Coordinates of C-alpha atoms (C1' of nucleotides) in Angstrom, one line a residue:
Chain I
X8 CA -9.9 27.8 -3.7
X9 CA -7.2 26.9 -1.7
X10 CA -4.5 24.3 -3.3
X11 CA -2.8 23.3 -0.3
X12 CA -4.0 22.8 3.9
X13 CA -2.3 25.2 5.9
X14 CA -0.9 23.0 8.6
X15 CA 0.7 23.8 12.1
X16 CA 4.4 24.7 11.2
X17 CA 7.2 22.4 12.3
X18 CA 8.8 24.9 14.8
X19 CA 5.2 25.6 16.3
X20 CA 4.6 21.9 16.7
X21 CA 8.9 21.3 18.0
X22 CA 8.2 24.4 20.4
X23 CA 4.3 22.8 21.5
X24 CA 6.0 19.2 22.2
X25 CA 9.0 20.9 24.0
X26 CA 6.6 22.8 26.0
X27 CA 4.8 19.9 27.4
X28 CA 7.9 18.0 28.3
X29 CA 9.0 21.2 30.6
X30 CA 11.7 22.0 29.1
X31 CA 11.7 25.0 27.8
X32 CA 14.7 27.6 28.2
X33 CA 13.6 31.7 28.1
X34 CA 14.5 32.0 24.4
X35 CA 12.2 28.2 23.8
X36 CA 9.5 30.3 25.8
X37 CA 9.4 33.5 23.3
X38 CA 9.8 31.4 20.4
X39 CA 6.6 29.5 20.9
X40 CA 4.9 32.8 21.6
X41 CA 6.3 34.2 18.4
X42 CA 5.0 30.8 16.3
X43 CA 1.6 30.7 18.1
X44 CA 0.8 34.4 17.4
X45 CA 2.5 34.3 13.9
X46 CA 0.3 30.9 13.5
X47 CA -2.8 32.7 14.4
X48 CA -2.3 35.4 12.1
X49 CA -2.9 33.1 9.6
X50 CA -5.6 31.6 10.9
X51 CA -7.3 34.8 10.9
X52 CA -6.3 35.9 7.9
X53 CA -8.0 32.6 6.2
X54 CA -11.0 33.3 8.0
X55 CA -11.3 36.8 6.4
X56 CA -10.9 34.9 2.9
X57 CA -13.4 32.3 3.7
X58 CA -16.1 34.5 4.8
X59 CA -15.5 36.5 1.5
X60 CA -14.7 33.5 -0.4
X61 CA -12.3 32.5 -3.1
X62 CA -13.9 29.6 -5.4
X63 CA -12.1 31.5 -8.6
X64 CA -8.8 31.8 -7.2
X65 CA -5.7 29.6 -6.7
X66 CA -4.4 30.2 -3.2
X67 CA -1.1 28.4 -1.7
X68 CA -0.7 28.5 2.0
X69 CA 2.4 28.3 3.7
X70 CA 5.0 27.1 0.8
X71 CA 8.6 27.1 1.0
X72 CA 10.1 27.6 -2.2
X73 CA 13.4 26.2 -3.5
X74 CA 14.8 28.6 -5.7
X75 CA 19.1 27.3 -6.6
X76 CA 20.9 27.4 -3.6
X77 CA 18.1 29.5 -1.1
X78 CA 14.7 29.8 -0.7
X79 CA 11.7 31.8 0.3
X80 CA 8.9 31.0 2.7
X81 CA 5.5 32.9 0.7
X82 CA 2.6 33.1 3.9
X83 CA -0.1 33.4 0.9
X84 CA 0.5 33.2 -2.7
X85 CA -2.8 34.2 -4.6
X86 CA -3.6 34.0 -8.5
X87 CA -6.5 36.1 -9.8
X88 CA -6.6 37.1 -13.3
X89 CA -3.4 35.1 -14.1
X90 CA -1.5 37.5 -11.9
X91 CA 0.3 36.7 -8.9
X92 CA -0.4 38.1 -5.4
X93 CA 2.3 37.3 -3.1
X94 CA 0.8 38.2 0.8
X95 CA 3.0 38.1 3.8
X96 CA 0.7 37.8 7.1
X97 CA 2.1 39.9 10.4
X98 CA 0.5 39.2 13.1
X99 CA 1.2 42.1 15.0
X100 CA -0.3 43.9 17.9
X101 CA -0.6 47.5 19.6
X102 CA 1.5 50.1 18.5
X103 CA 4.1 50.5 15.4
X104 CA 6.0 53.2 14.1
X105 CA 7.3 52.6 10.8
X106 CA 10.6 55.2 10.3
X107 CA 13.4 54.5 8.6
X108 CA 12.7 51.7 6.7
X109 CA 12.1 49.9 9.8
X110 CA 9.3 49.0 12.4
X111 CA 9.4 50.4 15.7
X112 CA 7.6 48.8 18.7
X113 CA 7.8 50.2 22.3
X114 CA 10.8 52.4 21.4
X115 CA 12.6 49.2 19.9
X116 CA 13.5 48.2 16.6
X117 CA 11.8 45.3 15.1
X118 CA 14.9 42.9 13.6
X119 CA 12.8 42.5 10.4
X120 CA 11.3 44.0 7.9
X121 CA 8.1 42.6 5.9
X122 CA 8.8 44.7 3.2
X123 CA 12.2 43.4 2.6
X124 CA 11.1 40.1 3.4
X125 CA 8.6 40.3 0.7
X126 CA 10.3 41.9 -1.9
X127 CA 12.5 39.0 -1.7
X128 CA 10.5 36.7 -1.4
X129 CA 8.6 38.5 -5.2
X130 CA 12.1 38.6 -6.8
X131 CA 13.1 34.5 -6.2
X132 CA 9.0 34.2 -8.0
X133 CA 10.0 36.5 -10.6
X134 CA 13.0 33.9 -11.5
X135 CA 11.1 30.9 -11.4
X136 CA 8.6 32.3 -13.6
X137 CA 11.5 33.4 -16.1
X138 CA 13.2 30.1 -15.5
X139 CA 10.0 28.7 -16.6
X140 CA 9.6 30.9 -19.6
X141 CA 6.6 32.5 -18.4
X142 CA 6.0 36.5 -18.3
X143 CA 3.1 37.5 -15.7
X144 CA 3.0 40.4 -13.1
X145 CA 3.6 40.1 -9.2
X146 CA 2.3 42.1 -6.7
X147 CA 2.7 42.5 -2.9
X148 CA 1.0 43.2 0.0
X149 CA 2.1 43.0 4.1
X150 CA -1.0 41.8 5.7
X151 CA -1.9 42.8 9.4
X152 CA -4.9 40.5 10.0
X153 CA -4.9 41.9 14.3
X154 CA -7.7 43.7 14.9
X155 CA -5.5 45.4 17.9
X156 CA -2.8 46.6 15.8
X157 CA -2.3 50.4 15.0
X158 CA 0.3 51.8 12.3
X159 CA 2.2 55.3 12.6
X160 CA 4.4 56.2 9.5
X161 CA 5.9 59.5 8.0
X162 CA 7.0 57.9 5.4
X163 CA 3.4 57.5 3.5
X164 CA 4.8 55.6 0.8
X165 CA 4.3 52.6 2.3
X166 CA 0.4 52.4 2.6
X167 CA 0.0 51.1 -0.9
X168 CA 1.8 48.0 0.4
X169 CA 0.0 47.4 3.6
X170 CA -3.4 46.0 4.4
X171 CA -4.7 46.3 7.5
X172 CA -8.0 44.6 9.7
X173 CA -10.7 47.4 8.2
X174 CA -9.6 47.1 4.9
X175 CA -8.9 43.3 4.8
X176 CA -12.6 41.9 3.6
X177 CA -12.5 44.9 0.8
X178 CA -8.8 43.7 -0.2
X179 CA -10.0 40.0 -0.7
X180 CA -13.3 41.6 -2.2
X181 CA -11.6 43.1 -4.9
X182 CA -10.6 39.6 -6.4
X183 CA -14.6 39.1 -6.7
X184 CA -14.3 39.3 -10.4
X185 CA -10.9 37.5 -11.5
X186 CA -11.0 34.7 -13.1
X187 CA -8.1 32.6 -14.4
X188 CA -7.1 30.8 -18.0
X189 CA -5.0 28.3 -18.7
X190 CA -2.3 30.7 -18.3
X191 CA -3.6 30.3 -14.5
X192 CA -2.9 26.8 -14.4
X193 CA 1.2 26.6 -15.5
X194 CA 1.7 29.4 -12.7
X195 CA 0.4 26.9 -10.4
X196 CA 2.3 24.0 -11.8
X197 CA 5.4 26.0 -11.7
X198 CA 4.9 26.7 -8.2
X199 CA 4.0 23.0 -7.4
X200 CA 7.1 22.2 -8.8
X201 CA 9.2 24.1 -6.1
X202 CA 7.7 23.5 -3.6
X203 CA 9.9 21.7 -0.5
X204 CA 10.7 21.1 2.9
X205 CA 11.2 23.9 4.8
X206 CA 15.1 23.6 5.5
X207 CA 15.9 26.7 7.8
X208 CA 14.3 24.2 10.5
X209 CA 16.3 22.3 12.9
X210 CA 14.6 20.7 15.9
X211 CA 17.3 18.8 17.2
X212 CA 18.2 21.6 19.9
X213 CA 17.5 22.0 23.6
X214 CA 15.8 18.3 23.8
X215 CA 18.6 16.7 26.3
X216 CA 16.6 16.9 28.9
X217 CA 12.8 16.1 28.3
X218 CA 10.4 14.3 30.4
X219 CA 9.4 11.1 29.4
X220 CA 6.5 9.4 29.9
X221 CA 2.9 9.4 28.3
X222 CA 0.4 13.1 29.0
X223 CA -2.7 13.3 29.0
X224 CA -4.1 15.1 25.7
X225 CA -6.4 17.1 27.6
X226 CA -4.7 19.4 30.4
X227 CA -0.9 17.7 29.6
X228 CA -0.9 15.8 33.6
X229 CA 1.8 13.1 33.3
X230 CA 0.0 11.4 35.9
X231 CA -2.4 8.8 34.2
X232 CA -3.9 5.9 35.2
X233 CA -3.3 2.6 33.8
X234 CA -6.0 0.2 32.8
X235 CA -5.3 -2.5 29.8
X236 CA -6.7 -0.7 26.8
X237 CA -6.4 3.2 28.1
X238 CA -4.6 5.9 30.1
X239 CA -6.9 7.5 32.4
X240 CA -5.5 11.4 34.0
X241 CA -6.0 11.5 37.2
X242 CA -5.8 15.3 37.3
X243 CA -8.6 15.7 34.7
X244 CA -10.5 12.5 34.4
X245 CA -10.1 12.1 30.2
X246 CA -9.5 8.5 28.9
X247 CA -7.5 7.9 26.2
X248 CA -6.9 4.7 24.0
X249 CA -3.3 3.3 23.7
X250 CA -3.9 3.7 20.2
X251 CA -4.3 7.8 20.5
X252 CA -1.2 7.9 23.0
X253 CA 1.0 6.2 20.2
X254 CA 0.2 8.4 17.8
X255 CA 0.7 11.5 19.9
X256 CA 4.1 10.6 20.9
X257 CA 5.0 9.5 17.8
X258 CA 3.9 13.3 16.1
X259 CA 6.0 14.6 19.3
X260 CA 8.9 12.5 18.1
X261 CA 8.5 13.7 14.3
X262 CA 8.8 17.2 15.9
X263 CA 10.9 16.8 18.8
X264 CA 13.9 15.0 16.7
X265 CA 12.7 16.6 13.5
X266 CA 14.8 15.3 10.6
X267 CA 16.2 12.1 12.7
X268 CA 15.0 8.6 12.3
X269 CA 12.7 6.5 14.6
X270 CA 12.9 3.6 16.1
X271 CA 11.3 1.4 18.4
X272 CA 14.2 1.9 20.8
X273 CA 14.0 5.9 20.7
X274 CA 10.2 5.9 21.4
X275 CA 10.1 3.7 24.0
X276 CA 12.8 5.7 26.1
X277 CA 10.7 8.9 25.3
X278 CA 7.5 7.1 26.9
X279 CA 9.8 5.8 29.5
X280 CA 9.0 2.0 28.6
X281 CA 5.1 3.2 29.9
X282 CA 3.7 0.7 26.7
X283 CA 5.3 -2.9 26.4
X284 CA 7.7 -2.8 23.3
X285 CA 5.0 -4.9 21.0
X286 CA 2.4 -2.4 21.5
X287 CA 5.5 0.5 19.9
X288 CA 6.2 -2.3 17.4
X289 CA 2.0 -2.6 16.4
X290 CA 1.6 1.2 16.4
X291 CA 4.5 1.2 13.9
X292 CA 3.1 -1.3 11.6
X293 CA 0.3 0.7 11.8
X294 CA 1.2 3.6 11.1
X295 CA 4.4 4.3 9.7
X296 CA 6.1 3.6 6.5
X297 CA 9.1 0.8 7.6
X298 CA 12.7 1.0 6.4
X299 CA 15.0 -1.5 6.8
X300 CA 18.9 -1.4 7.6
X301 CA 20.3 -4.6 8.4
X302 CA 18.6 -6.1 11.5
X303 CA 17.8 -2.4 12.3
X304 CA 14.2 -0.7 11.3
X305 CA 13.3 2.6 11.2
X306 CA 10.1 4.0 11.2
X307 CA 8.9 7.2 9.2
X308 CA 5.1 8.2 10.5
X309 CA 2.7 8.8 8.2
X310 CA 0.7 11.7 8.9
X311 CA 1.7 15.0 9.1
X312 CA 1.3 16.0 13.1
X313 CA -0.9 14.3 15.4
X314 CA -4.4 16.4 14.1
X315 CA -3.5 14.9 10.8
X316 CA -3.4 11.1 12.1
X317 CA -6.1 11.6 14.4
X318 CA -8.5 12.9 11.9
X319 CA -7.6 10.2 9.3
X320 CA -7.8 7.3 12.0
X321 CA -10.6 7.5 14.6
X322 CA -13.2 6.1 13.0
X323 CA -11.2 3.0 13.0
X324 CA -10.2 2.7 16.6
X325 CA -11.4 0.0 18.3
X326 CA -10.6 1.9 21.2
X327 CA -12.6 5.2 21.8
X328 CA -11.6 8.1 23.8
X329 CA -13.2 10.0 26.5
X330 CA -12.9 13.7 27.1
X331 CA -13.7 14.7 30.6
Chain W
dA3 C1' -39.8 5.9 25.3
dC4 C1' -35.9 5.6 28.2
dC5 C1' -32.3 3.7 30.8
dA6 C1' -29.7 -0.4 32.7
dT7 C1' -27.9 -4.8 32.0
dT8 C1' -26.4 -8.7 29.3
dC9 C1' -24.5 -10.9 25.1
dG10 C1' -21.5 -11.9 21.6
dC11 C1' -18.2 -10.4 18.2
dT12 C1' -13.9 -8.2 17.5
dT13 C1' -9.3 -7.2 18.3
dC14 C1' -5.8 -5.9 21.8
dT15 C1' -2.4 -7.6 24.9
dG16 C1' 1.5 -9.9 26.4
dG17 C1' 3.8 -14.4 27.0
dC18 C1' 6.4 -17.8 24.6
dA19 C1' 8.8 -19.2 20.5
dT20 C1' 11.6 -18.7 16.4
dC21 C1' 14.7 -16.7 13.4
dC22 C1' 18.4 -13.5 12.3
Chain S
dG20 C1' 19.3 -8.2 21.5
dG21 C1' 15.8 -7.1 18.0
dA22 C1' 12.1 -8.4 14.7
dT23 C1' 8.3 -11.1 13.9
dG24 C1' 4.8 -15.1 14.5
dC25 C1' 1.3 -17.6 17.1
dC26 C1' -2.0 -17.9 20.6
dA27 C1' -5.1 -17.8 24.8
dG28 C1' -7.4 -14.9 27.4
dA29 C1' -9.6 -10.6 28.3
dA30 C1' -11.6 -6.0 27.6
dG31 C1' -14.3 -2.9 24.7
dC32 C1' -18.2 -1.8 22.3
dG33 C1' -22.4 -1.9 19.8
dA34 C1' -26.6 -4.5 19.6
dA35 C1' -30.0 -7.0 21.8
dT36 C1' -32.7 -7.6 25.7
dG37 C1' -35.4 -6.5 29.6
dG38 C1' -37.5 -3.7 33.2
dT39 C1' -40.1 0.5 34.4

DNA sequence: ACCATTCGCTTCTGGCATCC
DNA sequence: GGATGCCAGAAGCGAATGGT
């Protein structure tokens, strides 16, 4: 069973909202292509698990791990038989060569290496475990959940690390018959217990120059339509409430200036005054925690991205929305 | 049974006012 | 200038009604 959701990453959402604003630079560009594909990698590679299922297991998705000074991101951590299965989830397509101890695409090096990257990531878990007092085994696996992807190696070492596609539903398969103790259970409180805020992330670059204004949530037009309770786009027909248009630019906000506080002030020049300042101030009220620094106040939203918010809140809009 | 219109309740909006 | 309160008027929406 899975412990934790697996939600978008911050850089895929910074990257998404930068994107929609028009703003984004030839490095911007490949980096959103790098988080979507890496994002569904693992999209995929929970799919695989859910068809086969996982009721007996603990599985953390997506975790950043504190460990002293530096950290580790773990893709998948898995717990079967009170031992722990670290996965890392490469998304890659086509052709590799694998030479060298590195992975060759096209004739050009790949800057990392999976393998490194999960060794390390399996020696920082090794310390929290003896930190915590607790003995247990950790294994690894690189997962290549594309069905597209084809690995060349001389070095034949290596396949006793790496799952691909075909033998994906077996891997998870083989975890049929674990079961965890109690033993189980202080693995995952360990891990609970490190887990934190991803801190290699830093949205505040490249957002100088973003449109403003409100898009529509359907095909992105910043052309909409204004009528009292809803934005209509003109390009696509789709209605939104106010109420849906808040909380979209206030997720883009969270991910645009990620880290720096908001205010009424800061959203309103992002939506380029398109909703009176009261409407900003009930959204807030709404739906963000308040903070108060002298006759200043700053807003934290409460939801994770906009998906998150919009799940939890639309069955108490007044307001509906209309696809087109 | 189905669709269109009307009705009434709810709550959203934005102006004005007040306080800091 | 910003935060917050109060209020009248209006729009949205689901339910009720009515016509075919």
């Amino acid at each position: 069973m899975y412990l934790n959701d697996r939600n978008t990453t911050a850089e895929l959402l910074h990257y998404r909202a930068l994107s929609v604003r028009g703003v984004l630079s030839v490095e911007d560009a490949r980096n959103l292509k790098i988080y979507e594909s890496g994002f569904s990698g693992e999209y995929l590679y929970d799919k695989i698990f859910d068809e086969v299922g996982h009721d007996n297991l603990y599985i953390f998705r997506d975790v950043y791990l504190a460990v002293g000074k530096s950290g580790a991101q773990y893709d998948s951590i898995i717990i079967a038989d009170d031992v722990i299965t670290v996965n890392e989830i490469k998304n890659y397509s086509d052709e590799y060569y694998y030479k060298n101890g590195r992975f060759i695409k096209n004739g050009e090096v790949v800057p990392d290496n999976p393998f490194t990257q999960v060794d390390r990531a399996v020696g920082k878990l090794y310390r929290k475990c003896r930190n915590a007092k607790i003995s247990t085994e950790i294994k690894s696996k690189v997962i290549f959940p594309n069905d597209d992807f084809r690995l060349y190696s001389e070095d034949t070492s290596i396949w006793k690390n790496v799952v691909i596609r075909m033998d994906l539903k077996k891997y998870f398969r083989q975890f049929k018959d674990s079961y965890n103790t109690e033993k189980a259970g202080s693995l995952v409180s360990v891990i609970r217990a490190h887990i934190s805020p991803n801190p290699y992330f830093n949205g505040r670059s490249n957002v100088d120059r973003l449109r403003t204004g409100l898009y529509c949530g359907s095909c992105g037009d910043f052309n909409l339509i204004k009528t009292r309770y809803h934005r209509q786009c003109v390009s696509c027909g789709t209605k939104e409430s106010n109420e849906t248009h808040m909380l979209r630019v206030m997720s883009d906000y969270k991910y645009l200036f990620y880290g720096e506080v908001m205010t009424r002030r800061s959203i309103l020049e992002l939506i380029g005054n398109e909703f009176d300042k009261k409407v900003v101030y009930r959204a807030f009220l709404k739906h963000c925690d308040a903070h108060k620094q002298g006759n200043q106040m700053y807003y934290a939203f409460k939801y994770y991205d906009f998906d998150d918010a919009y799940k939890q809140t639309k069955k108490f809009m007044k307001h509906r929305d209309y696809l087109a």
